[in-house]
PDB file of C-alpha atoms in Angstrom:
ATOM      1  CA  UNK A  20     -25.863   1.878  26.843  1.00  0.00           C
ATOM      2  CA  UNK A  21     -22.273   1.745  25.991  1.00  0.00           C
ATOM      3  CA  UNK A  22     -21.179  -0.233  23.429  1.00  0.00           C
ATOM      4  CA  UNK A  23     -17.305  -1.221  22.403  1.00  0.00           C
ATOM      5  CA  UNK A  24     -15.080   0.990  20.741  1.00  0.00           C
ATOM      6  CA  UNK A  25     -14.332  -0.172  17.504  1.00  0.00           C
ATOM      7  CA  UNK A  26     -10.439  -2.300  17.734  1.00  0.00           C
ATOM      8  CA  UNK A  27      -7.856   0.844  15.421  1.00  0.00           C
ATOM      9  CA  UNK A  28      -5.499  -0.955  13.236  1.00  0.00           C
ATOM     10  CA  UNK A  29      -2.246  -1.201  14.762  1.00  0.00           C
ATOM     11  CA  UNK A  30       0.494   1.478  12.919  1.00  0.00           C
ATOM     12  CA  UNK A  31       4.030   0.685  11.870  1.00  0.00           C
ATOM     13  CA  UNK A  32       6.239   3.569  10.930  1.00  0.00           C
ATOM     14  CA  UNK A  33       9.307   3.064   9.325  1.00  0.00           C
ATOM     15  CA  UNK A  34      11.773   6.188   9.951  1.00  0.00           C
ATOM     16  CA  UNK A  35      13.520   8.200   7.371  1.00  0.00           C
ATOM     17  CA  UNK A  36      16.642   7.307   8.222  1.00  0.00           C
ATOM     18  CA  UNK A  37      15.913   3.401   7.875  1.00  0.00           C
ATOM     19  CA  UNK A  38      16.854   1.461   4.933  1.00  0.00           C
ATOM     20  CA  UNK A  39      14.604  -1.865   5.476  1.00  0.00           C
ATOM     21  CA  UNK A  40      15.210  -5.142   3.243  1.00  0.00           C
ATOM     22  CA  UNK A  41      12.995  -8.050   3.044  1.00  0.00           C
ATOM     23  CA  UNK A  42       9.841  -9.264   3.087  1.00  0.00           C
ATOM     24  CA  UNK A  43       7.202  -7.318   5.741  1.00  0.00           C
ATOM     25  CA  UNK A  44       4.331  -8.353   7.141  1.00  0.00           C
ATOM     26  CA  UNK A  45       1.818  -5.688   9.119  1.00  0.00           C
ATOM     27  CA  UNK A  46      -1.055  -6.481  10.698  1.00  0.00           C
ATOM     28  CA  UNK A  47      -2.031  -2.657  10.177  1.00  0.00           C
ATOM     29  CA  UNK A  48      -1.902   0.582   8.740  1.00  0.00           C
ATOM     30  CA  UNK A  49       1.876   0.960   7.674  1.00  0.00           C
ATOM     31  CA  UNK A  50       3.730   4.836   7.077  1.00  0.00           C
ATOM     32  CA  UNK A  51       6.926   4.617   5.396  1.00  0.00           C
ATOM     33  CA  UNK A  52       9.159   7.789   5.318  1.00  0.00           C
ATOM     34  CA  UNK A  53      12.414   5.767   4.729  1.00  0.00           C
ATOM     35  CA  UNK A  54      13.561   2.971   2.227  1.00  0.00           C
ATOM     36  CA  UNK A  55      12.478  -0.675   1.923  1.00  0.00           C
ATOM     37  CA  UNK A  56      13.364  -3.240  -0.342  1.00  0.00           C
ATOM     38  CA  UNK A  57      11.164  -5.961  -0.600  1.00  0.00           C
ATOM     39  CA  UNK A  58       7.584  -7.268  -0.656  1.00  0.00           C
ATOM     40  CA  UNK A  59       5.010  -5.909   1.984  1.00  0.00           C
ATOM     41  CA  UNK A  60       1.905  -7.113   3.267  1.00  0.00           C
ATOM     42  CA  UNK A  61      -0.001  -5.476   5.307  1.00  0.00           C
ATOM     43  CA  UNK A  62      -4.291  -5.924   6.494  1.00  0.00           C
ATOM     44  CA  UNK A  63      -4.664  -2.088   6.488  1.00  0.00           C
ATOM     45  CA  UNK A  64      -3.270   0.833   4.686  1.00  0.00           C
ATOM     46  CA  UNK A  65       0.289   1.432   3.114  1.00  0.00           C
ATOM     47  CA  UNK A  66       1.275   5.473   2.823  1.00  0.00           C
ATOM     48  CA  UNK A  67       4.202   6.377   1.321  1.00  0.00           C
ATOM     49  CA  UNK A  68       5.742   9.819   2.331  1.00  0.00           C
ATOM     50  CA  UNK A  69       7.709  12.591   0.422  1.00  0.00           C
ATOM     51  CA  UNK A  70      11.212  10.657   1.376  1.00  0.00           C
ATOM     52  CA  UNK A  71       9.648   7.092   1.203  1.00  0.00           C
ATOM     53  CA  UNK A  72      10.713   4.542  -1.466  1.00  0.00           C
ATOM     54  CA  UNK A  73       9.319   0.925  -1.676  1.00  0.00           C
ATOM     55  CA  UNK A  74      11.156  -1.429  -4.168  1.00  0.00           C
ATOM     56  CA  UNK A  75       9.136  -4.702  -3.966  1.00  0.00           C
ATOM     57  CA  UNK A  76       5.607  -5.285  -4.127  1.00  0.00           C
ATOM     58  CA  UNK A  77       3.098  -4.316  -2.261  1.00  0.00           C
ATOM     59  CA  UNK A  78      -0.305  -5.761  -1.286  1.00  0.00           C
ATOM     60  CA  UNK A  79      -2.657  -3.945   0.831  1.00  0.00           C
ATOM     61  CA  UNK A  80      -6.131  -2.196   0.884  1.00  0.00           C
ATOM     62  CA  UNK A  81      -5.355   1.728  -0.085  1.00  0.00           C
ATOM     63  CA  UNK A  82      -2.335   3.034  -0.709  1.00  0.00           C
ATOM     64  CA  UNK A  83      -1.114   6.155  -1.077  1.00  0.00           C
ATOM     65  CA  UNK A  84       2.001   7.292  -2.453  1.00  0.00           C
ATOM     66  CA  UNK A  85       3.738  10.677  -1.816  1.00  0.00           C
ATOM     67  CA  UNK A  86       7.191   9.305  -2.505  1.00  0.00           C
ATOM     68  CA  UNK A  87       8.171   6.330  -4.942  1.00  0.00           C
ATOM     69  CA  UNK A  88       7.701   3.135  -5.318  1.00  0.00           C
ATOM     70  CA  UNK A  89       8.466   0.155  -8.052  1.00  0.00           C
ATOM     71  CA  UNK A  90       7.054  -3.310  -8.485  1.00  0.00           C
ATOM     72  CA  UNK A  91       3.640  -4.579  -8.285  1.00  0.00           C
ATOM     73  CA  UNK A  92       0.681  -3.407  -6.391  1.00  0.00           C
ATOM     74  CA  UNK A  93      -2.600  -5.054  -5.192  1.00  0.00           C
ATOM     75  CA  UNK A  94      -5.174  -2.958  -3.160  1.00  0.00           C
ATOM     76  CA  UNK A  95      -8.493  -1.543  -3.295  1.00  0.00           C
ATOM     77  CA  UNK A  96      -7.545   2.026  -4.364  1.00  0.00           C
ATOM     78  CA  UNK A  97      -4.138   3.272  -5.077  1.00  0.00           C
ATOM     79  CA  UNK A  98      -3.832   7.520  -4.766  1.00  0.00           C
ATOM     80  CA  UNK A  99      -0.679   9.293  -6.647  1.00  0.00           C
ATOM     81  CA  UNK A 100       0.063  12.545  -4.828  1.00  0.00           C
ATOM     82  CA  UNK A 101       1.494  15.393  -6.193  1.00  0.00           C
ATOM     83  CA  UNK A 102       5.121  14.470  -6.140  1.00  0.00           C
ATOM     84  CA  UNK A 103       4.815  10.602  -6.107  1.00  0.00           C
ATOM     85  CA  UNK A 104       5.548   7.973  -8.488  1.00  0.00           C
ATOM     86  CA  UNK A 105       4.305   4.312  -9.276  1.00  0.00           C
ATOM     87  CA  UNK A 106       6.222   2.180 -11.724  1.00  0.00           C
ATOM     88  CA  UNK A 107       5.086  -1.625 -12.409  1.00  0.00           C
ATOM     89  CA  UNK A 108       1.737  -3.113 -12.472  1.00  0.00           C
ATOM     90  CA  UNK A 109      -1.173  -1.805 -10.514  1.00  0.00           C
ATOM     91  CA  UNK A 110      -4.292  -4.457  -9.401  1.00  0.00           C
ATOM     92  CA  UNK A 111      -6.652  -2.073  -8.708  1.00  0.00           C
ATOM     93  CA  UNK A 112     -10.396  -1.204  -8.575  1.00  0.00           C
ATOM     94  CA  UNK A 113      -9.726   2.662  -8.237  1.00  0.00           C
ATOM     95  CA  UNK A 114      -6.969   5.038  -9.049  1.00  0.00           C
ATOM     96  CA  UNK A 115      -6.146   8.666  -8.537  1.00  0.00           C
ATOM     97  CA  UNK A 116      -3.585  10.723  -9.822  1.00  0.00           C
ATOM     98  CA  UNK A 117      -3.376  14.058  -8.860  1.00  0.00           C
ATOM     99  CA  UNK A 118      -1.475  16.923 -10.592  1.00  0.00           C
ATOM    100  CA  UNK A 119       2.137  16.095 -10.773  1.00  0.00           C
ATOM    101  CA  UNK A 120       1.917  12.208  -9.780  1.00  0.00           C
ATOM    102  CA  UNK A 121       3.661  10.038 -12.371  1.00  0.00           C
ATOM    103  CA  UNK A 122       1.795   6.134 -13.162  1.00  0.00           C
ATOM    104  CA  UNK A 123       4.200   4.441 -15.516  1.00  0.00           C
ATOM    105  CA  UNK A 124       2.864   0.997 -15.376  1.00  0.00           C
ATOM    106  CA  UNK A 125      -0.146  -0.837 -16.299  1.00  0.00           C
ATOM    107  CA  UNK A 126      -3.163  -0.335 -14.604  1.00  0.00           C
ATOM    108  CA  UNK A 127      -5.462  -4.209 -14.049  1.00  0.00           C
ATOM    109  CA  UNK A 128      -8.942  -3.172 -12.960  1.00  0.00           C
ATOM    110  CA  UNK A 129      -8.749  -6.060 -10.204  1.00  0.00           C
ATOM    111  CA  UNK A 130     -12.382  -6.994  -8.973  1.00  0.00           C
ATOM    112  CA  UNK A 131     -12.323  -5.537  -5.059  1.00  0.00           C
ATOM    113  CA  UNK A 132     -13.440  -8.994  -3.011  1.00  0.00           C
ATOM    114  CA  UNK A 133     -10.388 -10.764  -4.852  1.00  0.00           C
ATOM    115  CA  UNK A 134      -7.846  -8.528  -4.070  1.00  0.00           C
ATOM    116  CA  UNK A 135      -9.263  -8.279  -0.374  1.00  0.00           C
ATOM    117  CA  UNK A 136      -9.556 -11.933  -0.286  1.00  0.00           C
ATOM    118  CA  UNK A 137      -5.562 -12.080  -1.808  1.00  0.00           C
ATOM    119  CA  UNK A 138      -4.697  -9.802   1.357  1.00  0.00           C
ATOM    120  CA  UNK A 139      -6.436 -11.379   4.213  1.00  0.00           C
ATOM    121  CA  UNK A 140      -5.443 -14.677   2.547  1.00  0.00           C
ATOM    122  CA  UNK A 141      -1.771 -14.352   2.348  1.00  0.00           C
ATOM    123  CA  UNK A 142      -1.160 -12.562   5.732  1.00  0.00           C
ATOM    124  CA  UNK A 143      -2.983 -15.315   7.438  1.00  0.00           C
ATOM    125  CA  UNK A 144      -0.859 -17.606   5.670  1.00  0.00           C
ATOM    126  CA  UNK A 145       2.467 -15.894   6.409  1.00  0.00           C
ATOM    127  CA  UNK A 146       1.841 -15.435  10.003  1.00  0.00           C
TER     128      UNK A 146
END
């Protein structure tokens, strides 16, 4: 009668007033309102807030980006919000940009069971 709860993703949060450098590896969702420098991987989603900046690239399925980030992305969709900023390449099968997000890049229309395969792929590897 009862089945089982689907397992959430685990979430990281990395703080405002945190300055991370390196290379990160989530098994989860991952919200970043402070600064990292460096490659992250993570299973689930990547959100960047208002204050967050990511220098390094990131691999992931969605991410969203409120704050800025540089380098090379790989995900399923990538979403620009109003104040945030993507500057590199972008593997991607979908993008949004809404009013007042900046893409300065390239944009690769990646296929989406390559770039999922890329993520599960290397953080199996890695861990």
């Amino acid at each position: 009668m009862f089945g089982q709860k689907k397992p959430v993703n685990p979430l990281s949060f990395i703080a405002q007033e945190c300055h991370l450098t390196g290379k990160l590896i989530f098994s989860g969702d991952v919200l970043i309102a402070g600064h990292v420098s460096g490659d992250i991987q993570a299973q689930g989603n990547v959100t960047i807030e208002t204050s967050g900046t990511v220098d390094g690239d990131i691999l992931c399925r969605e991410l969203m980006i409120a704050g800025q980030s540089s380098g090379e992305a790989r995900c399923k969709k990538m979403t620009l919000h109003e104040q945030g900023t993507f500057e590199g390449d972008a593997y991607c099968e979908q993008i949004e940009i809404l009013d007042g997000g900046q893409f300065l890049g390239y944009r690769h229309r990646d296929p989406l069971l390559a770039t999922l395969a890329n993520t599960d792929t290397n953080i199996a590897n890695n861990a």
